[in-house]
Coordinates of C-alpha atoms and ligand atoms in Angstrom, one line a residue:
M152 CA 286.7 92.1 -10.2
A153 CA 283.4 90.3 -10.1
E154 CA 283.0 87.0 -11.9
Y155 CA 281.2 86.4 -15.3
P156 CA 278.2 86.2 -15.9
H157 CA 276.2 89.0 -14.2
R158 CA 272.5 88.1 -14.3
I159 CA 269.9 90.7 -13.9
Q160 CA 268.2 90.1 -10.5
D161 CA 266.3 93.4 -9.9
V162 CA 265.3 96.5 -11.9
R163 CA 264.1 99.7 -10.3
V164 CA 262.4 102.5 -12.2
T165 CA 262.1 105.7 -10.2
P166 CA 260.4 108.7 -11.7
V167 CA 261.9 112.1 -10.6
A168 CA 261.1 115.8 -11.3
F169 CA 263.6 118.7 -11.3
R170 CA 263.0 122.5 -11.5
D171 CA 262.8 123.8 -15.1
P172 CA 262.6 127.5 -16.1
P173 CA 259.8 128.8 -18.5
L174 CA 261.7 128.0 -21.8
L175 CA 259.7 128.8 -25.0
N176 CA 259.6 126.6 -28.0
T177 CA 257.2 126.4 -30.9
V178 CA 254.7 124.1 -29.1
G179 CA 254.5 126.2 -25.9
V180 CA 256.6 126.6 -22.8
H181 CA 258.3 124.3 -20.3
E182 CA 256.4 123.6 -17.1
P183 CA 257.9 124.4 -13.8
F184 CA 259.3 120.7 -13.5
A185 CA 260.9 118.5 -16.0
L186 CA 260.3 114.7 -15.6
R187 CA 262.8 111.9 -15.9
A188 CA 263.0 108.2 -15.0
I189 CA 266.0 106.7 -13.3
V190 CA 266.6 103.0 -14.1
E191 CA 268.8 100.8 -11.8
V192 CA 269.6 97.4 -12.8
V193 CA 271.0 95.0 -10.1
T194 CA 272.8 91.7 -10.9
D195 CA 273.1 88.5 -8.8
S196 CA 276.7 89.4 -8.6
G197 CA 276.1 92.4 -6.6
L198 CA 276.8 95.0 -9.3
S199 CA 274.4 97.8 -10.3
G200 CA 274.2 100.0 -13.3
L201 CA 272.3 103.2 -14.1
G202 CA 270.1 104.5 -17.0
E203 CA 268.1 107.7 -17.4
T204 CA 265.1 108.3 -19.8
Y205 CA 261.7 110.2 -20.1
G206 CA 259.4 110.3 -17.1
D207 CA 256.1 110.6 -18.8
A208 CA 253.4 108.2 -17.5
A209 CA 252.9 106.2 -20.6
H210 CA 256.7 105.6 -20.9
L211 CA 256.9 104.8 -17.2
A212 CA 254.2 102.1 -17.7
R213 CA 256.2 100.6 -20.6
L214 CA 259.5 100.7 -18.6
H215 CA 257.8 98.9 -15.7
K216 CA 256.4 96.2 -18.1
A217 CA 259.8 95.7 -19.8
A218 CA 261.6 95.6 -16.5
L219 CA 259.6 92.5 -15.5
Q220 CA 261.0 90.7 -18.5
L221 CA 264.6 91.1 -17.7
T222 CA 265.1 88.9 -14.7
G223 CA 267.9 86.4 -15.4
V224 CA 269.4 87.9 -18.4
D225 CA 273.1 88.3 -18.5
V226 CA 274.0 92.0 -18.8
W227 CA 276.5 91.1 -21.5
H228 CA 273.7 89.9 -23.7
T229 CA 272.2 93.2 -24.7
Q230 CA 270.6 91.7 -27.8
E231 CA 268.5 89.5 -25.5
V232 CA 267.6 92.6 -23.4
A233 CA 266.6 94.3 -26.7
R234 CA 264.5 91.2 -27.8
R235 CA 262.7 91.0 -24.4
V236 CA 262.0 94.7 -24.4
A237 CA 260.7 94.7 -28.0
A238 CA 258.3 91.9 -27.3
V239 CA 256.4 94.1 -24.7
A240 CA 257.2 97.6 -25.5
D241 CA 254.7 98.2 -28.3
T242 CA 251.7 96.5 -26.7
G243 CA 249.5 97.6 -23.9
A244 CA 250.0 100.5 -21.4
G245 CA 248.9 102.9 -24.2
G246 CA 251.9 101.8 -26.0
H247 CA 250.7 100.1 -29.1
G248 CA 252.5 102.3 -31.6
M249 CA 250.9 105.4 -30.4
S250 CA 254.0 107.5 -31.2
E251 CA 253.8 106.2 -34.7
L252 CA 250.1 107.4 -34.9
A253 CA 251.1 110.8 -33.5
S254 CA 253.8 110.9 -36.1
E255 CA 251.4 110.4 -38.9
S256 CA 249.1 113.2 -37.9
F257 CA 252.2 115.5 -37.4
N258 CA 253.8 114.7 -40.8
A259 CA 250.5 115.2 -42.5
G260 CA 250.6 118.7 -41.4
R261 CA 247.6 118.4 -39.1
P262 CA 247.7 119.5 -35.5
R263 CA 250.1 117.9 -33.2
A264 CA 248.5 115.0 -31.3
A265 CA 246.1 116.5 -28.9
S266 CA 246.7 114.1 -26.0
P267 CA 250.3 113.9 -24.7
S268 CA 249.2 111.0 -22.5
L269 CA 249.1 108.7 -25.5
R270 CA 252.6 109.3 -26.5
G271 CA 254.8 109.3 -23.4
D272 CA 257.8 110.3 -25.4
G273 CA 258.8 113.2 -23.3
M274 CA 258.9 115.6 -26.3
S275 CA 255.6 117.4 -26.0
G276 CA 254.9 116.6 -29.7
M277 CA 258.0 118.1 -31.2
V278 CA 259.9 114.9 -31.9
T279 CA 257.6 112.1 -33.0
G280 CA 258.0 108.9 -35.0
S281 CA 260.9 107.3 -33.0
R282 CA 260.4 103.6 -32.3
T283 CA 258.7 102.9 -29.0
A284 CA 260.8 99.7 -28.4
D285 CA 264.0 101.8 -28.9
R286 CA 262.9 104.4 -26.5
V287 CA 262.1 101.8 -23.9
L288 CA 265.3 99.8 -24.5
S289 CA 267.6 102.8 -24.1
P290 CA 268.0 103.1 -20.3
F291 CA 268.2 99.3 -19.8
E292 CA 271.0 99.0 -22.4
V293 CA 272.9 101.9 -20.9
A294 CA 272.5 100.3 -17.4
C295 CA 273.9 97.0 -18.8
L296 CA 276.9 98.8 -20.2
D297 CA 277.5 100.5 -16.9
I298 CA 277.6 97.1 -15.2
Q299 CA 279.8 95.7 -17.9
G300 CA 282.3 98.4 -17.5
K301 CA 282.2 98.0 -13.7
A302 CA 282.8 94.2 -14.1
I303 CA 285.9 94.6 -16.1
G304 CA 287.1 97.9 -14.7
R305 CA 286.8 99.9 -17.9
P306 CA 284.8 103.0 -18.9
V307 CA 281.8 102.7 -21.1
S308 CA 283.6 104.5 -24.0
D309 CA 286.0 101.5 -24.0
L310 CA 283.0 99.2 -24.6
L311 CA 282.0 101.4 -27.6
G312 CA 285.4 101.0 -29.2
G313 CA 287.3 103.4 -27.1
A314 CA 287.4 107.2 -26.8
V315 CA 288.8 109.0 -29.8
R316 CA 288.8 112.3 -27.8
D317 CA 289.2 112.9 -24.1
R318 CA 286.8 115.9 -24.0
V319 CA 283.4 116.3 -25.6
D320 CA 282.4 119.7 -26.9
Y321 CA 278.9 120.9 -26.1
S322 CA 276.9 123.8 -27.4
A323 CA 275.3 126.7 -25.6
Y324 CA 271.7 126.1 -25.9
L325 CA 269.8 129.4 -25.9
F326 CA 266.0 129.7 -25.4
Y327 CA 263.6 132.6 -25.6
K328 CA 262.0 132.5 -22.1
W329 CA 259.7 134.3 -19.7
A330 CA 261.2 136.1 -16.7
G331 CA 259.6 133.5 -14.6
H332 CA 256.8 131.0 -14.3
P333 CA 253.4 132.8 -14.2
G334 CA 252.6 133.7 -10.7
A335 CA 256.2 133.3 -9.5
E336 CA 259.1 135.7 -9.0
P337 CA 261.5 136.2 -11.9
D338 CA 264.0 133.5 -12.0
E339 CA 267.8 134.0 -12.0
W340 CA 268.0 134.2 -15.8
G341 CA 265.2 136.8 -16.3
A342 CA 263.4 137.3 -19.6
A343 CA 264.8 136.7 -23.0
L344 CA 262.2 137.9 -25.5
D345 CA 264.3 140.1 -27.9
P346 CA 267.8 140.1 -29.5
D347 CA 269.4 142.1 -26.7
Q348 CA 268.2 139.9 -24.0
L349 CA 269.2 136.7 -25.9
V350 CA 272.7 138.1 -26.5
A351 CA 272.9 138.8 -22.7
Q352 CA 271.8 135.2 -22.1
A353 CA 274.4 133.9 -24.5
R354 CA 277.1 136.0 -22.9
R355 CA 276.3 134.7 -19.5
I356 CA 276.1 131.0 -20.6
V357 CA 279.4 131.3 -22.7
D358 CA 281.2 132.9 -20.0
E359 CA 280.2 130.5 -17.4
Y360 CA 280.6 127.2 -19.3
G361 CA 283.1 128.3 -22.1
F362 CA 280.9 127.0 -24.9
T363 CA 282.4 127.4 -28.3
A364 CA 279.2 126.9 -30.3
I365 CA 275.8 128.4 -29.9
K366 CA 272.2 127.1 -30.8
L367 CA 269.0 129.2 -30.6
K368 CA 265.8 127.3 -30.0
G369 CA 263.6 129.2 -32.6
G370 CA 260.0 128.8 -33.8
V371 CA 258.7 131.1 -31.0
F372 CA 258.5 134.6 -32.8
P373 CA 258.1 135.5 -36.4
P374 CA 261.1 134.5 -38.3
E375 CA 262.3 138.1 -39.0
Q376 CA 262.8 138.5 -35.2
E377 CA 264.6 135.2 -34.9
V378 CA 266.9 136.2 -37.9
A379 CA 267.6 139.5 -36.1
A380 CA 268.5 137.5 -33.1
I381 CA 270.9 135.3 -34.9
L382 CA 272.6 138.4 -36.5
A383 CA 272.9 140.0 -33.2
L384 CA 274.6 136.9 -31.8
R385 CA 276.9 136.8 -34.8
E386 CA 278.0 140.3 -34.1
E387 CA 278.7 139.6 -30.3
F388 CA 280.2 136.2 -31.0
P389 CA 282.1 136.5 -34.3
D390 CA 283.8 133.2 -34.0
H391 CA 281.2 130.8 -32.6
P392 CA 279.4 128.5 -35.0
L393 CA 275.7 129.3 -34.8
R394 CA 272.5 127.3 -35.3
I395 CA 268.8 127.9 -35.2
D396 CA 266.1 125.2 -34.6
P397 CA 262.4 126.2 -35.0
N398 CA 261.3 122.6 -34.7
G399 CA 259.6 122.5 -38.0
A400 CA 257.6 125.8 -37.4
W401 CA 258.1 127.2 -40.9
S402 CA 256.7 126.6 -44.3
V403 CA 259.0 125.5 -47.1
A404 CA 258.9 129.1 -48.5
T405 CA 259.7 130.7 -45.2
S406 CA 262.5 128.2 -44.5
V407 CA 264.0 129.0 -47.9
R408 CA 263.8 132.8 -47.2
V409 CA 265.4 132.4 -43.7
G410 CA 268.1 130.1 -45.2
E411 CA 269.0 132.7 -47.8
E412 CA 269.1 135.4 -45.3
L413 CA 271.4 133.4 -43.0
D414 CA 273.8 132.3 -45.8
G415 CA 277.3 132.3 -44.3
V416 CA 276.0 133.0 -40.8
I417 CA 274.9 129.6 -39.4
E418 CA 276.7 126.2 -39.6
Y419 CA 273.4 124.4 -40.1
L420 CA 269.7 125.0 -40.1
E421 CA 267.9 122.5 -37.9
D422 CA 264.4 121.3 -38.8
P423 CA 263.1 124.5 -40.4
T424 CA 260.1 122.6 -41.7
T425 CA 258.4 119.3 -41.1
G426 CA 258.7 116.0 -42.9
I427 CA 261.3 114.5 -45.3
A428 CA 259.6 115.8 -48.4
G429 CA 259.4 119.4 -47.1
M430 CA 263.1 119.3 -45.9
A431 CA 264.1 118.0 -49.2
R432 CA 262.6 121.0 -51.0
V433 CA 264.3 123.3 -48.5
A434 CA 267.6 121.5 -48.9
R435 CA 267.6 121.9 -52.6
A436 CA 267.2 125.8 -52.2
V437 CA 269.3 126.8 -49.3
P438 CA 273.1 127.2 -49.2
M439 CA 273.7 125.6 -45.8
P440 CA 273.3 122.0 -44.6
L441 CA 270.1 120.9 -43.0
A442 CA 270.1 119.1 -39.7
T443 CA 267.2 117.1 -38.1
N444 CA 266.1 115.4 -35.0
M445 CA 262.5 115.3 -36.2
C446 CA 262.3 113.8 -39.6
V447 CA 264.9 111.1 -39.2
V448 CA 264.5 109.6 -35.8
A449 CA 264.4 105.9 -36.7
F450 CA 266.3 103.6 -39.0
D451 CA 263.5 103.1 -41.4
Q452 CA 263.5 106.8 -42.2
V453 CA 267.2 107.0 -43.3
R454 CA 266.7 105.4 -46.8
T455 CA 264.1 108.0 -47.9
A456 CA 266.0 110.8 -46.4
V457 CA 269.2 109.8 -48.2
E458 CA 267.4 109.2 -51.5
E459 CA 265.8 112.6 -51.3
D460 CA 268.9 114.3 -50.0
A461 CA 266.6 115.8 -47.4
V462 CA 269.1 116.2 -44.5
Q463 CA 272.7 116.6 -44.4
V464 CA 273.3 116.3 -40.5
V465 CA 271.5 113.9 -38.3
L466 CA 271.2 114.7 -34.5
S467 CA 271.5 111.4 -32.8
D468 CA 270.0 110.8 -29.4
H469 CA 270.6 107.6 -27.6
H470 CA 267.4 108.1 -25.7
F471 CA 265.3 107.4 -28.8
W472 CA 267.7 105.5 -31.1
G473 CA 267.7 102.5 -28.7
G474 CA 270.8 103.2 -26.6
L475 CA 274.6 103.6 -27.2
N476 CA 275.3 100.6 -29.4
R477 CA 272.4 101.4 -31.7
S478 CA 273.6 105.0 -31.8
R479 CA 276.9 103.8 -32.9
V480 CA 275.2 101.9 -35.8
L481 CA 273.5 105.2 -36.7
A482 CA 276.9 106.8 -36.7
S483 CA 278.1 104.2 -39.2
V484 CA 275.1 104.6 -41.4
C485 CA 275.7 108.4 -41.5
D486 CA 279.3 107.8 -42.4
T487 CA 278.4 105.4 -45.1
F488 CA 276.0 107.9 -46.7
G489 CA 278.1 111.0 -46.1
L490 CA 275.7 112.4 -43.6
G491 CA 277.1 114.7 -40.8
L492 CA 276.3 113.8 -37.2
S493 CA 275.6 116.0 -34.2
M494 CA 273.7 115.3 -30.9
H495 CA 270.3 116.2 -29.7
S496 CA 269.2 116.8 -26.1
N497 CA 266.2 117.3 -24.0
S498 CA 266.1 118.4 -20.4
H499 CA 268.3 115.8 -18.6
L500 CA 270.2 114.9 -15.5
G501 CA 273.8 113.6 -14.9
I502 CA 273.4 110.0 -16.0
S503 CA 272.3 111.1 -19.4
L504 CA 275.2 113.5 -19.6
A505 CA 277.6 110.8 -18.7
A506 CA 276.1 108.4 -21.3
M507 CA 276.1 111.2 -24.0
T508 CA 279.6 112.0 -23.2
H509 CA 280.9 108.4 -23.5
L510 CA 279.0 107.9 -26.7
A511 CA 280.3 111.2 -28.2
A512 CA 283.9 110.3 -27.1
A513 CA 283.6 106.9 -29.0
T514 CA 282.1 108.3 -32.2
P515 CA 284.8 109.5 -34.6
N516 CA 282.5 111.1 -37.1
L517 CA 280.6 113.2 -34.7
G518 CA 281.5 116.6 -36.2
Y519 CA 279.7 119.1 -34.2
A520 CA 279.4 120.2 -30.5
C521 CA 276.6 118.3 -28.9
D522 CA 273.4 119.9 -27.6
T523 CA 272.7 119.9 -23.9
H524 CA 270.1 121.5 -21.7
W525 CA 272.5 121.3 -18.7
P526 CA 272.8 125.0 -17.9
W527 CA 269.0 125.2 -17.4
K528 CA 269.1 122.8 -14.5
H529 CA 269.8 123.8 -10.9
A530 CA 273.2 122.4 -9.9
A531 CA 271.5 120.9 -6.8
D532 CA 268.9 119.1 -8.8
D533 CA 270.6 115.9 -9.8
V534 CA 270.6 112.2 -8.8
V535 CA 274.3 111.7 -9.3
V536 CA 277.0 112.4 -6.7
P537 CA 278.5 115.8 -7.7
G538 CA 281.8 116.2 -9.2
A539 CA 282.1 113.6 -11.8
L540 CA 281.1 115.8 -14.7
A541 CA 282.2 119.3 -15.2
F542 CA 282.3 121.8 -18.1
V543 CA 285.6 123.4 -18.9
R544 CA 286.0 125.4 -22.0
G545 CA 282.6 124.2 -23.2
A546 CA 283.6 120.5 -22.9
V547 CA 283.1 117.7 -20.5
A548 CA 286.1 115.4 -19.8
V549 CA 285.2 111.7 -20.6
P550 CA 285.0 109.9 -17.3
T551 CA 287.8 107.3 -17.1
G552 CA 286.5 105.3 -14.1
P553 CA 284.7 102.0 -14.6
G554 CA 281.3 102.0 -16.3
L555 CA 279.6 105.4 -16.7
G556 CA 281.8 106.9 -14.1
V557 CA 278.8 108.5 -12.1
A558 CA 277.4 107.2 -8.8
L559 CA 273.8 107.4 -7.6
D560 CA 273.1 109.8 -4.7
R561 CA 270.3 108.0 -3.0
D562 CA 269.3 111.0 -0.9
A563 CA 269.0 113.1 -3.9
L564 CA 267.0 110.4 -5.8
A565 CA 264.6 110.3 -2.9
R566 CA 264.4 114.1 -2.9
L567 CA 263.6 114.3 -6.6
H568 CA 261.3 111.4 -6.4
E569 CA 259.3 113.3 -3.7
Q570 CA 259.3 116.3 -6.0
Y571 CA 257.9 114.2 -8.7
L572 CA 255.1 113.1 -6.5
S573 CA 254.3 116.6 -5.3
C574 CA 254.7 118.5 -8.4
G575 CA 251.5 117.2 -10.0
I576 CA 252.9 116.7 -13.4
T577 CA 252.8 113.4 -15.0
E578 CA 253.2 114.2 -18.7
R579 CA 255.3 116.8 -20.4
D580 CA 252.8 119.2 -21.9
D581 CA 254.3 122.5 -23.2
T582 CA 251.2 123.3 -25.1
G583 CA 248.7 122.8 -22.3
Y584 CA 250.9 124.9 -20.0
Y585 CA 251.2 127.8 -22.7
R586 CA 247.5 127.7 -23.2
R587 CA 246.8 128.7 -19.6
H588 CA 248.4 132.0 -20.6
A589 CA 247.0 132.2 -24.2
T590 CA 243.9 130.1 -24.5
D591 CA 243.8 130.3 -28.3
F592 CA 247.4 129.2 -28.9
D593 CA 247.7 126.9 -31.8
P594 CA 251.0 125.2 -32.5
T595 CA 250.0 123.6 -35.7
P596 CA 252.9 123.8 -38.2
P597 CA 253.7 125.7 -40.2
R598 CA 253.1 128.7 -37.9
W599 CA 254.9 130.9 -40.3
Ligands
LIG651 O1 263.4 121.5 -24.7 O2 261.9 122.8 -25.7 C1 262.9 122.0 -25.7 C2 263.4 121.6 -27.0 O3 262.6 122.1 -28.0 C3 263.4 120.0 -27.1 O4 262.3 119.5 -26.6 C4 263.7 119.5 -28.4 O5 263.5 118.2 -28.5 O6 265.9 120.3 -28.1 C5 265.1 119.6 -28.9 C6 265.4 119.8 -30.4 O7 266.5 120.0 -30.8 O8 264.5 119.7 -31.1
LIG652 MG1 266.1 120.0 -32.8

C-alpha cells in the first residue's frame, strides 16, 4: 500500500473518438464518431487514476486549463481540487458561462444555440444549463477517487459509503436510426424508423444484454407515431417498464395528450417539454411521474422545481453534476424532497461505465434502471482493458478491485486518439450533421 499523501504530479488529457451509428434525436442525428476526453491523474507516489468526460473542443480547453492548477494537490483533498477547478473553469477558453447563455435562449423557447463551439457540453444543445465548473471538475474528481481507492485497496463504491447492491441495473436505450451513415453501407443494426423496426431493435438488445427496462429516445417523429411505437413495445414486452424521452420536443398541450394516451403504459415520461414552468403544467395534468435531465441539471434549479412540483424523478449524471460525491449530494437532496432518482447517459466508454456503476451501487435511493448508450458502441472501441465490465441479465456487477476497477489500455488509447485526429470532428453537432441531409431542418422546440 502506498503511503499517504498522494500529491498530483501530472495530469494528462487525451481526446478520443469512437464509432457511433446514425442515432436520431430531436436536434438531429449522431455523427459517425462520438468524442470523449480521457483524464489521467498521476501522483508523486506513483499511483494513477482515470476519469472520462466530453471531448468537445471548448471543454477540452477548459480541462487543460484546470489541469494546470492541480499540481501538488493531495488526491484526498477533492474540495481543494474543486476550488482550483472552479477558479478557472468559468473564464476564458470560450468558457465564461457560455452554457448558461445557451440555457437562457433554450428555456426562452428560442432556437437552440446556433454555435456548438461556444458550449462544449457534449450535448448538441439538448441538455443545457449545467454548471461549467461541475462539468470540468467531474473527471478530475473521479480520477482522484480512483487513486484513493488504489491507495487503500478499496473499490470506489466503498469511498462513497459502500455498495448497497452488488449489481447495477441498466435500461435498454432504443433509438430511431437510419440504416447507415449517409454514403456508407448499412450498419449491423439497420434502420429503425417505424414500430416494427424498433421492436426488432429492442428484441435484439434485450436478448443480447438481458435488460429488464426499456427507454425510447423520442422527439424524432410526430408523437402519434412514437405513441404507436411505445404501444408496440408494450405488446412485445408486457413486463418491461417503459419510458419515452423526446428531449423537450413537445408543447405543453402535446405532452398532456401523450401523457394521457400512455396512462398505465410507461413508468415515467422524460422531458416531454422544456423548462420548469412547462414541466410543472404537464405534471399537474398527466397521471405518470415526469423525469428530467434537462430542466434540473444543477443545484440552483432544484428549489424552483420542488416548489412547482415540476418533476418527480431526476436523472443524475456525474459528468455534469460535478463528480461522484456531488452526485451523492444530489441523491440526498432528492431523498429529502421525495423526488425519485434515475441516471442519465450520453455516448460513453468504459471508464464512465465503471464510475456510473460504483455511484449507482452506493446510492440507496436510486430507484430505476440507469440509462446507458453502451450497446451502440463497438466492443473493440474502448480505452479500458476488456473484461472488467460485463452485462448479465441487464446489470453490471460492481467492480470489487481497488479504485474504479478498470485499467487503461494504452494501445487502445493511442488508437482512439488517432481516430480523434483523423475523424475531423471537434464538436458534437447533431443538428449540423442532420442539415446536410435536410437543409431546412429546424430543431426549435416545441416541434409538435
Ligand atoms: O445520445 O442522442 C442522444 C441522447 O439524446 C442524449 O444526447 C441525451 O443527452 O440521452 C440523453 C437524454 O436522456 O436526454
Ligand atoms: Mg433525457
